């Protein structure tokens, strides 16, 4: 006997009036969380991915990546019977909405986005989409992609529609951001088709819409650009404060106080003004580059040349960190033992894509330092991608007899280290705070030489 979803849903916690059948193609951070979250809202969902090990893990409620709260969500939704995972896209047949959530990495040797996974996902869906279905793009794509895919879908399956619905989730907060987004953006076709697509999306997101979440109804190009513009703005904000940090280093001013002071102006805001080692990860760096590449193709490259500088400022922070390490080690890194705290591109993640921390660790090692890296979640991934680095399970193990300790990813457990006890394991009490995350006074009071980006020596 099948499960009576409707009965379950109508008495359900989130007030979905009508459950929908959904497929989610691509089960990475975006897709896996989206699939489980949509099942949590009461829908019947199948998540599809070509990676067998990923699907096997998801079926057993094991997250293939570190994401707080995700395994609980998975376990909860799998238990309802509303969520399934498969490697076979044919399982998506019968769904009314098909979300495309595959990755769009940077092309090798080029700035542009590699669209091969999006195209493969769209192609594979053509075999299962029926008239009246809605294909919903969530991947971050160069402007113009949605219009092209809409033609492809509509051309092969008359009556099937396409919408672009970008996603703004942050790694580390993916579950919360998916279930409680701060806005919904629908890029829709014109006319009656647009109204149909809007209605279908509203049904999927019913509890979120009912909560009064701001909704922006727009065309494909704007929806695609909202995403890249948002990430470019965030990257610019970080590089702005890091450019100020460079000036602070030249003048003796303090970038943290500067950020606090300008952040009180709510036109500026304090968020994303944390100076330090800069941005990394699978989104911000590649998105600003893809945006520049696309602007070039459109003959509008001048509009985004400032993003090149944003990228440059960001990369210079990594070099500066290595220089600072050399400085505190007395002018040479040769044979110096250095502990690196943090490998993930940010805390609460095991994602090491374009990780500033690993980039610095590798440069230090290339320049002759003996580097030991630790991270609460990302050691396994790091070891696979950077096998030549040495890894430790704990900060104490990493810092044993170290000449300098570098905090490069601000995990809570590192921010809360006791500088007195920690001082007993190192050879030299020198700490470099790459994320301006430690309390300078407590560390200096415990006898440490404290150095940070954009701040005077402590
Ligand atoms: C980013 C955006 O914040 C999300 O809105 C977007 O949906 C996502 O990309 C995406 O395109 O999928 P995420 O990559 O998870 O999310 O990470 P962020 O929290 O934006 O942090 C990016 C980097 O900036 C990290 O390396 C972080 O350490 C750094 N950062 C962040 C700073 O250096 N300073 C800050 O003040 C804030």
Short mmCIF file of C-alpha atoms and ligand atoms in Angstrom, two decimals:
data_model
loop_
_atom_site.label_atom_id
_atom_site.label_comp_id
_atom_site.label_asym_id
_atom_site.label_seq_id
_atom_site.Cartn_x
_atom_site.Cartn_y
_atom_site.Cartn_z
CA UNK A 1 0.00 0.00 0.00
CA UNK A 2 1.33 3.42 -0.93
CA UNK A 3 1.73 6.23 1.54
CA UNK A 4 -1.11 8.73 1.59
CA UNK A 5 1.01 11.81 1.16
CA UNK A 6 -1.92 14.12 0.87
CA UNK A 7 -3.28 13.09 4.26
CA UNK A 8 0.17 13.45 5.74
CA UNK A 9 0.73 16.78 4.11
CA UNK A 10 -2.58 18.37 4.88
CA UNK A 11 -1.96 17.65 8.54
CA UNK A 12 1.69 18.53 7.94
CA UNK A 13 3.80 21.00 9.82
CA UNK A 14 4.47 23.47 7.07
CA UNK A 15 1.10 24.00 5.48
CA UNK A 16 1.75 22.73 1.93
CA UNK A 17 -1.74 22.62 0.47
CA UNK A 18 -0.96 20.40 -2.46
CA UNK A 19 2.06 18.16 -2.68
CA UNK A 20 3.96 18.12 -5.94
CA UNK A 21 6.17 15.54 -7.56
CA UNK A 22 9.65 16.92 -7.98
CA UNK A 23 12.93 15.74 -9.46
CA UNK A 24 16.26 17.31 -8.57
CA UNK A 25 19.11 16.66 -10.99
CA UNK A 26 22.54 17.05 -9.38
CA UNK A 27 22.98 16.15 -5.71
CA UNK A 28 25.88 18.33 -4.59
CA UNK A 29 25.55 20.95 -1.84
CA UNK A 30 22.79 22.70 -3.71
CA UNK A 31 20.80 19.76 -5.06
CA UNK A 32 21.01 17.33 -2.16
CA UNK A 33 19.92 19.96 0.32
CA UNK A 34 17.24 21.25 -2.03
CA UNK A 35 15.83 17.74 -2.56
CA UNK A 36 15.62 17.02 1.17
CA UNK A 37 14.25 20.48 1.94
CA UNK A 38 11.49 20.13 -0.66
CA UNK A 39 10.56 16.74 0.80
CA UNK A 40 10.49 18.43 4.20
CA UNK A 41 7.96 20.91 2.83
CA UNK A 42 5.73 17.94 1.99
CA UNK A 43 6.57 17.19 -1.63
CA UNK A 44 7.46 13.88 -3.19
CA UNK A 45 11.03 14.16 -4.41
CA UNK A 46 13.55 12.12 -6.34
CA UNK A 47 17.17 13.29 -6.29
CA UNK A 48 19.26 12.15 -9.28
CA UNK A 49 23.03 12.15 -9.64
CA UNK A 50 25.47 10.22 -11.83
CA UNK A 51 27.83 9.67 -8.87
CA UNK A 52 26.95 6.24 -7.47
CA UNK A 53 28.78 6.66 -4.18
CA UNK A 54 27.03 9.95 -3.51
CA UNK A 55 23.62 8.39 -4.16
CA UNK A 56 24.45 5.36 -2.02
CA UNK A 57 25.41 7.65 0.87
CA UNK A 58 22.33 9.83 0.52
CA UNK A 59 20.05 6.79 0.49
CA UNK A 60 21.50 5.79 3.84
CA UNK A 61 21.00 9.31 5.20
CA UNK A 62 24.74 9.94 5.15
CA UNK A 63 25.78 13.38 3.88
CA UNK A 64 28.51 13.16 1.20
CA UNK A 65 29.84 16.50 2.51
CA UNK A 66 30.00 18.27 5.85
CA UNK A 67 26.95 20.44 6.32
CA UNK A 68 25.53 21.12 9.79
CA UNK A 69 21.94 19.88 10.19
CA UNK A 70 21.82 18.15 6.81
CA UNK A 71 22.02 14.54 8.03
CA UNK A 72 19.17 15.17 10.46
CA UNK A 73 17.09 16.64 7.64
CA UNK A 74 17.95 13.68 5.41
CA UNK A 75 17.06 11.11 8.05
CA UNK A 76 13.81 12.89 8.80
CA UNK A 77 12.70 13.19 5.18
CA UNK A 78 13.85 9.74 4.06
CA UNK A 79 11.79 8.29 6.91
CA UNK A 80 8.62 9.86 5.49
CA UNK A 81 9.03 7.91 2.25
CA UNK A 82 8.71 11.15 0.28
CA UNK A 83 12.39 11.36 -0.63
CA UNK A 84 14.27 8.95 -2.89
CA UNK A 85 17.64 9.05 -4.60
CA UNK A 86 18.66 7.44 -7.87
CA UNK A 87 21.44 7.36 -10.44
CA UNK A 88 18.86 6.87 -13.18
CA UNK A 89 17.33 10.01 -14.63
CA UNK A 90 14.40 7.89 -15.90
CA UNK A 91 13.20 8.01 -12.28
CA UNK A 92 12.48 11.68 -12.84
CA UNK A 93 9.63 10.74 -15.18
CA UNK A 94 6.29 11.63 -13.67
CA UNK A 95 7.63 14.60 -11.78
CA UNK A 96 5.93 17.92 -12.53
CA UNK A 97 8.93 20.06 -11.70
CA UNK A 98 12.52 19.25 -12.54
CA UNK A 99 15.19 21.25 -10.73
CA UNK A 100 18.59 21.53 -12.38
CA UNK A 101 21.14 21.82 -9.57
CA UNK A 102 24.41 20.69 -11.17
CA UNK A 103 27.73 22.50 -10.80
CA UNK A 104 29.15 25.12 -13.15
CA UNK A 105 32.89 25.08 -12.36
CA UNK A 106 35.47 27.31 -13.98
CA UNK A 107 36.69 26.03 -17.34
CA UNK A 108 40.22 24.70 -17.27
CA UNK A 109 42.64 27.43 -18.30
CA UNK A 110 39.86 29.93 -18.92
CA UNK A 111 37.74 32.33 -16.91
CA UNK A 112 34.39 31.23 -18.31
CA UNK A 113 31.98 28.79 -16.68
CA UNK A 114 31.98 25.18 -17.82
CA UNK A 115 28.40 24.48 -18.78
CA UNK A 116 28.83 20.88 -19.75
CA UNK A 117 27.01 19.54 -16.66
CA UNK A 118 24.08 21.91 -17.11
CA UNK A 119 23.80 20.93 -20.74
CA UNK A 120 24.07 17.22 -19.95
CA UNK A 121 21.39 17.58 -17.25
CA UNK A 122 19.05 19.41 -19.62
CA UNK A 123 19.64 16.85 -22.37
CA UNK A 124 19.02 13.94 -20.04
CA UNK A 125 15.80 15.54 -18.82
CA UNK A 126 14.44 15.86 -22.35
CA UNK A 127 13.71 12.15 -22.31
CA UNK A 128 11.53 12.37 -19.21
CA UNK A 129 9.89 15.79 -19.32
CA UNK A 130 6.21 15.83 -20.35
CA UNK A 131 4.06 18.65 -21.69
CA UNK A 132 2.95 20.81 -18.76
CA UNK A 133 6.13 20.10 -16.75
CA UNK A 134 8.36 22.90 -15.53
CA UNK A 135 12.15 22.67 -15.73
CA UNK A 136 13.65 24.95 -13.08
CA UNK A 137 17.27 26.03 -13.35
CA UNK A 138 19.02 26.74 -10.05
CA UNK A 139 22.66 26.43 -11.09
CA UNK A 140 24.72 29.64 -11.41
CA UNK A 141 25.01 30.23 -15.15
CA UNK A 142 26.22 32.91 -17.56
CA UNK A 143 23.43 35.23 -18.62
CA UNK A 144 21.77 33.91 -21.78
CA UNK A 145 21.86 30.25 -20.76
CA UNK A 146 18.23 30.08 -19.61
CA UNK A 147 16.87 31.48 -22.89
CA UNK A 148 18.88 28.88 -24.79
CA UNK A 149 17.69 26.03 -22.57
CA UNK A 150 14.08 27.24 -22.78
CA UNK A 151 14.27 26.89 -26.56
CA UNK A 152 15.78 23.46 -26.25
CA UNK A 153 13.12 22.23 -23.80
CA UNK A 154 10.18 23.88 -25.59
CA UNK A 155 11.48 22.69 -28.95
CA UNK A 156 11.73 19.04 -27.92
CA UNK A 157 8.71 18.90 -25.62
CA UNK A 158 6.05 21.36 -26.72
CA UNK A 159 4.13 22.57 -23.70
CA UNK A 160 7.02 22.06 -21.27
CA UNK A 161 8.24 25.30 -19.67
CA UNK A 162 11.43 26.58 -18.13
CA UNK A 163 12.04 28.97 -15.24
CA UNK A 164 15.25 30.29 -13.69
CA UNK A 165 15.22 30.34 -9.92
CA UNK A 166 18.70 31.10 -8.52
CA UNK A 167 19.71 29.86 -5.11
CA UNK A 168 21.58 31.95 -2.55
CA UNK A 169 22.46 29.37 0.08
CA UNK A 170 25.71 29.62 1.98
CA UNK A 171 27.69 26.51 2.76
CA UNK A 172 27.53 25.87 6.48
CA UNK A 173 23.98 27.30 6.55
CA UNK A 174 22.59 25.41 3.58
CA UNK A 175 19.61 23.85 5.37
CA UNK A 176 18.51 27.09 6.97
CA UNK A 177 19.05 29.13 3.80
CA UNK A 178 17.05 26.67 1.66
CA UNK A 179 14.09 26.51 4.03
CA UNK A 180 14.25 30.19 5.01
CA UNK A 181 15.56 32.09 1.99
CA UNK A 182 15.65 35.88 2.30
CA UNK A 183 14.12 36.25 -1.16
CA UNK A 184 12.72 34.20 -4.03
CA UNK A 185 13.69 35.13 -7.56
CA UNK A 186 11.70 33.70 -10.46
CA UNK A 187 13.00 34.27 -13.98
CA UNK A 188 9.97 33.46 -16.13
CA UNK A 189 8.89 33.26 -19.76
CA UNK A 190 6.53 35.96 -21.01
CA UNK A 191 2.74 35.89 -20.91
CA UNK A 192 0.50 33.01 -19.90
CA UNK A 193 3.44 30.58 -19.70
CA UNK A 194 5.05 32.86 -17.14
CA UNK A 195 1.88 32.92 -15.05
CA UNK A 196 1.69 29.10 -15.17
CA UNK A 197 5.33 28.75 -14.14
CA UNK A 198 4.88 31.26 -11.32
CA UNK A 199 1.88 29.36 -10.00
CA UNK A 200 3.84 26.09 -10.00
CA UNK A 201 6.78 27.63 -8.18
CA UNK A 202 4.46 29.24 -5.66
CA UNK A 203 2.96 25.84 -4.95
CA UNK A 204 6.37 24.31 -4.39
CA UNK A 205 7.45 27.10 -2.09
CA UNK A 206 3.99 27.62 -0.54
CA UNK A 207 5.10 27.84 3.13
CA UNK A 208 7.96 30.15 2.20
CA UNK A 209 5.71 32.38 0.11
CA UNK A 210 3.02 32.39 2.83
CA UNK A 211 5.61 33.70 5.30
CA UNK A 212 5.82 36.88 3.24
CA UNK A 213 9.28 36.16 1.79
CA UNK A 214 10.02 38.88 -0.81
CA UNK A 215 9.49 37.59 -4.32
CA UNK A 216 11.02 39.07 -7.44
CA UNK A 217 9.26 38.10 -10.66
CA UNK A 218 11.42 38.83 -13.64
CA UNK A 219 12.82 37.63 -16.95
CA UNK A 220 15.48 34.98 -17.48
CA UNK A 221 18.40 37.35 -17.98
CA UNK A 222 17.69 39.34 -14.83
CA UNK A 223 17.27 36.20 -12.73
CA UNK A 224 20.58 34.82 -13.98
CA UNK A 225 22.29 38.13 -13.35
CA UNK A 226 20.87 38.54 -9.84
CA UNK A 227 22.97 35.60 -8.75
CA UNK A 228 26.25 36.65 -10.33
CA UNK A 229 25.71 40.27 -9.31
CA UNK A 230 25.07 39.24 -5.69
CA UNK A 231 28.22 37.13 -5.53
CA UNK A 232 30.24 39.86 -7.24
CA UNK A 233 29.01 42.40 -4.72
CA UNK A 234 29.96 40.14 -1.82
CA UNK A 235 33.41 39.53 -3.31
CA UNK A 236 33.84 43.26 -3.85
CA UNK A 237 32.89 44.01 -0.27
CA UNK A 238 35.48 41.55 1.03
CA UNK A 239 38.17 42.88 -1.30
CA UNK A 240 37.27 46.44 -0.36
CA UNK A 241 38.00 45.80 3.29
CA UNK A 242 41.11 43.83 2.37
CA UNK A 243 42.34 46.78 0.30
CA UNK A 244 41.79 48.90 3.42
CA UNK A 245 43.82 46.30 5.31
CA UNK A 246 46.70 46.85 2.90
CA UNK A 247 46.53 50.55 3.64
CA UNK A 248 46.27 49.90 7.36
CA UNK A 249 49.46 47.86 7.09
CA UNK A 250 51.14 50.82 5.38
CA UNK A 251 49.91 53.36 7.91
CA UNK A 252 49.69 51.54 11.23
CA UNK A 253 45.89 51.85 11.34
CA UNK A 254 43.65 49.00 12.49
CA UNK A 255 41.34 47.41 9.91
CA UNK A 256 39.06 45.74 12.47
CA UNK A 257 38.24 49.02 14.16
CA UNK A 258 37.88 50.63 10.76
CA UNK A 259 35.37 47.94 9.69
CA UNK A 260 33.42 48.32 12.94
CA UNK A 261 33.28 52.06 12.55
CA UNK A 262 32.17 52.15 8.92
CA UNK A 263 29.85 49.19 9.51
CA UNK A 264 27.71 51.19 11.95
CA UNK A 265 26.47 53.12 8.95
CA UNK A 266 23.67 50.85 7.82
CA UNK A 267 24.09 51.92 4.26
CA UNK A 268 27.43 50.12 4.51
CA UNK A 269 26.70 47.41 7.11
CA UNK A 270 29.25 45.37 9.07
CA UNK A 271 28.52 42.00 7.40
CA UNK A 272 31.12 40.72 4.92
CA UNK A 273 33.62 43.30 6.10
CA UNK A 274 35.87 40.80 7.87
CA UNK A 275 39.37 41.51 6.66
CA UNK A 276 41.81 38.65 6.46
CA UNK A 277 42.89 36.03 4.02
CA UNK A 278 40.02 36.76 1.66
CA UNK A 279 37.48 34.69 -0.17
CA UNK A 280 37.75 31.22 -1.61
CA UNK A 281 35.39 28.32 -2.19
CA UNK A 282 33.49 26.94 -5.14
CA UNK A 283 31.43 30.07 -5.82
CA UNK A 284 32.78 33.58 -5.31
CA UNK A 285 36.15 33.20 -7.15
CA UNK A 286 34.80 31.35 -10.16
CA UNK A 287 31.61 33.40 -10.34
CA UNK A 288 33.37 36.74 -10.64
CA UNK A 289 35.64 35.30 -13.32
CA UNK A 290 32.77 33.79 -15.28
CA UNK A 291 30.91 37.09 -15.01
CA UNK A 292 33.91 38.95 -16.47
CA UNK A 293 34.24 36.39 -19.25
CA UNK A 294 30.56 36.70 -20.13
CA UNK A 295 30.72 40.50 -20.09
CA UNK A 296 33.60 40.22 -22.56
CA UNK A 297 31.54 38.03 -24.88
CA UNK A 298 28.75 40.58 -24.71
CA UNK A 299 31.11 43.44 -25.56
CA UNK A 300 30.63 44.96 -22.12
CA UNK A 301 33.94 43.95 -20.54
CA UNK A 302 34.70 47.49 -19.34
CA UNK A 303 31.75 47.33 -16.98
CA UNK A 304 33.43 44.57 -14.99
CA UNK A 305 37.13 45.36 -15.19
CA UNK A 306 36.95 46.33 -11.51
CA UNK A 307 36.32 42.66 -10.71
CA UNK A 308 39.80 41.89 -11.95
CA UNK A 309 41.09 44.18 -9.23
CA UNK A 310 38.76 42.50 -6.72
CA UNK A 311 40.37 39.19 -7.70
CA UNK A 312 43.88 40.66 -7.50
CA UNK A 313 43.38 42.16 -4.05
CA UNK A 314 42.04 38.82 -2.90
CA UNK A 315 45.04 36.89 -4.22
CA UNK A 316 47.54 39.39 -2.78
CA UNK A 317 46.28 38.57 0.73
CA UNK A 318 47.55 35.02 0.37
CA UNK A 319 50.97 36.27 -0.66
CA UNK A 320 51.02 38.76 2.21
CA UNK A 321 50.24 35.98 4.66
CA UNK A 322 53.25 33.99 3.49
CA UNK A 323 55.43 37.12 3.79
CA UNK A 324 54.16 37.73 7.30
CA UNK A 325 55.02 34.15 8.24
CA UNK A 326 58.52 34.64 6.86
CA UNK A 327 58.86 37.87 8.81
CA UNK A 328 57.93 36.33 12.17
CA UNK A 329 60.21 33.39 11.45
CA UNK A 330 63.17 35.77 11.29
CA UNK A 331 63.41 36.28 7.53
CA UNK A 332 63.54 32.70 6.26
CA UNK A 333 61.06 29.87 6.16
CA UNK A 334 63.69 27.19 5.58
CA UNK A 335 63.22 24.37 8.06
CA UNK A 336 60.78 26.38 10.17
CA UNK A 337 57.96 24.35 11.71
CA UNK A 338 54.62 25.93 10.97
CA UNK A 339 51.21 24.85 12.23
CA UNK A 340 48.28 25.73 9.99
CA UNK A 341 44.90 25.78 11.73
CA UNK A 342 42.19 25.35 9.13
CA UNK A 343 42.07 23.88 5.63
CA UNK A 344 38.45 24.40 4.58
CA UNK A 345 37.68 27.59 2.64
CA UNK A 346 35.53 28.67 5.57
CA UNK A 347 34.41 27.24 8.91
CA UNK A 348 31.58 24.69 9.19
CA UNK A 349 32.49 23.22 5.83
CA UNK A 350 34.77 20.49 4.52
CA UNK A 351 34.93 22.21 1.14
CA UNK A 352 38.50 22.92 0.09
CA UNK A 353 37.85 24.30 -3.39
CA UNK A 354 40.12 27.31 -3.88
CA UNK A 355 40.82 27.31 -0.16
CA UNK A 356 43.00 30.28 0.84
CA UNK A 357 44.25 28.26 3.82
CA UNK A 358 45.58 25.38 1.72
CA UNK A 359 46.99 27.77 -0.83
CA UNK A 360 49.05 29.46 1.90
CA UNK A 361 50.03 26.12 3.48
CA UNK A 362 51.32 24.85 0.13
CA UNK A 363 53.29 28.03 -0.57
CA UNK A 364 54.92 27.87 2.86
CA UNK A 365 55.95 24.30 2.24
CA UNK A 366 57.30 25.12 -1.21
CA UNK A 367 59.42 27.77 0.39
CA UNK A 368 61.04 25.29 2.75
CA UNK A 369 58.85 25.36 5.84
CA UNK A 370 57.81 22.15 7.59
CA UNK A 371 54.05 22.56 7.55
CA UNK A 372 51.42 20.61 9.50
CA UNK A 373 47.80 21.32 8.69
CA UNK A 374 44.79 20.53 10.83
CA UNK A 375 41.06 21.02 10.34
CA UNK A 376 38.04 19.64 12.19
CA UNK A 377 36.31 18.47 8.99
CA UNK A 378 38.45 18.94 5.90
CA UNK A 379 41.56 16.83 6.51
CA UNK A 380 40.30 13.89 4.47
CA UNK A 381 39.46 16.05 1.45
CA UNK A 382 42.71 17.97 1.82
CA UNK A 383 44.82 14.84 1.97
CA UNK A 384 43.25 13.65 -1.27
CA UNK A 385 43.84 16.90 -3.16
CA UNK A 386 47.08 18.01 -1.48
CA UNK A 387 48.80 14.73 -0.60
CA UNK A 388 52.23 16.33 -0.21
CA UNK A 389 51.15 18.33 2.85
CA UNK A 390 51.45 16.87 6.35
CA UNK A 391 48.25 16.61 8.43
CA UNK A 392 47.44 16.40 12.11
CA UNK A 393 44.23 15.49 13.91
CA UNK A 394 44.27 18.26 16.50
CA UNK A 395 45.64 21.80 16.83
CA UNK A 396 47.94 20.62 19.61
CA UNK A 397 49.38 17.89 17.41
CA UNK A 398 49.82 20.32 14.51
CA UNK A 399 51.50 22.88 16.75
CA UNK A 400 53.91 20.55 18.52
CA UNK A 401 57.31 22.33 18.62
CA UNK A 402 56.07 24.82 16.03
CA UNK A 403 57.94 28.06 15.41
CA UNK A 404 54.72 29.76 14.34
CA UNK A 405 51.00 29.03 14.36
CA UNK A 406 48.79 30.35 11.56
CA UNK A 407 45.03 30.57 12.01
CA UNK A 408 43.71 30.43 8.45
CA UNK A 409 40.11 29.20 8.83
CA UNK A 410 38.24 30.57 11.82
CA UNK A 411 36.56 27.43 13.21
CA UNK A 412 34.94 28.06 16.59
CA UNK A 413 37.25 25.57 18.32
CA UNK A 414 40.29 27.54 17.11
CA UNK A 415 38.81 30.87 18.13
CA UNK A 416 38.28 29.41 21.59
CA UNK A 417 41.78 27.95 22.04
CA UNK A 418 43.33 28.73 25.41
CA UNK A 419 46.54 30.60 24.56
CA UNK A 420 48.13 29.67 27.89
CA UNK A 421 47.72 25.91 27.50
CA UNK A 422 48.38 26.06 23.76
CA UNK A 423 51.58 28.00 24.41
CA UNK A 424 53.02 24.94 26.17
CA UNK A 425 53.12 22.79 23.03
CA UNK A 426 54.88 25.20 20.67
CA UNK A 427 58.58 26.01 20.38
CA UNK A 428 57.96 29.72 19.75
CA UNK A 429 54.85 31.62 20.77
CA UNK A 430 54.14 33.33 17.48
CA UNK A 431 50.60 33.44 16.20
CA UNK A 432 49.42 34.81 12.86
CA UNK A 433 45.72 35.48 12.81
CA UNK A 434 44.76 35.21 9.15
CA UNK A 435 41.08 35.82 9.87
CA UNK A 436 41.23 38.46 12.60
CA UNK A 437 39.34 35.99 14.71
CA UNK A 438 41.44 35.74 17.89
CA UNK A 439 41.38 38.05 20.85
CA UNK A 440 44.67 39.89 20.53
CA UNK A 441 44.78 40.97 24.20
CA UNK A 442 44.36 37.44 25.61
CA UNK A 443 47.01 36.03 23.29
CA UNK A 444 49.55 38.76 23.96
CA UNK A 445 48.84 38.55 27.70
CA UNK A 446 49.75 34.84 27.46
CA UNK A 447 53.12 35.81 26.00
CA UNK A 448 52.41 35.33 22.31
CA UNK A 449 53.66 37.57 19.54
CA UNK A 450 50.42 38.33 17.72
CA UNK A 451 50.37 39.36 14.06
CA UNK A 452 47.35 39.83 11.81
CA UNK A 453 46.52 41.17 8.40
CA UNK A 454 45.65 44.86 8.52
CA UNK A 455 46.63 45.34 12.16
CA UNK A 456 49.72 46.48 14.03
CA UNK A 457 51.93 43.86 15.64
CA UNK A 458 50.66 42.94 19.11
C1 LIG B 1 28.54 32.29 -1.41
C2 LIG B 1 27.42 33.34 -1.17
O1 LIG B 1 27.60 33.94 0.11
C3 LIG B 1 26.05 32.67 -1.22
O2 LIG B 1 25.02 33.63 -1.08
C4 LIG B 1 25.91 31.95 -2.58
O3 LIG B 1 24.66 31.30 -2.69
C5 LIG B 1 27.03 30.94 -2.73
O4 LIG B 1 28.31 31.62 -2.65
C6 LIG B 1 26.89 30.27 -4.07
O5 LIG B 1 27.09 30.93 -5.09
O6 LIG B 1 26.46 29.11 -4.12
P1 LIG B 1 29.73 30.46 0.15
O7 LIG B 1 30.64 30.19 -1.01
O8 LIG B 1 29.13 29.32 0.89
O9 LIG B 1 28.48 31.37 -0.31
O10 LIG B 1 30.60 31.29 1.18
P2 LIG B 1 30.58 32.75 1.83
O11 LIG B 1 29.99 32.68 3.17
O12 LIG B 1 30.06 33.75 0.89
O13 LIG B 1 32.15 32.97 2.01
C7 LIG B 1 33.01 33.02 0.86
C8 LIG B 1 34.43 33.31 1.26
O14 LIG B 1 34.55 34.65 1.71
C9 LIG B 1 34.99 32.43 2.38
O15 LIG B 1 36.27 32.01 2.01
C10 LIG B 1 35.02 33.36 3.58
O16 LIG B 1 36.05 33.03 4.47
C11 LIG B 1 35.29 34.70 2.90
N1 LIG B 1 34.83 35.88 3.68
C12 LIG B 1 33.50 36.02 3.97
C13 LIG B 1 35.74 36.83 4.08
O17 LIG B 1 36.95 36.73 3.80
N2 LIG B 1 35.30 37.93 4.77
C14 LIG B 1 34.00 38.10 5.08
O18 LIG B 1 33.67 39.13 5.70
C15 LIG B 1 33.08 37.13 4.67
#
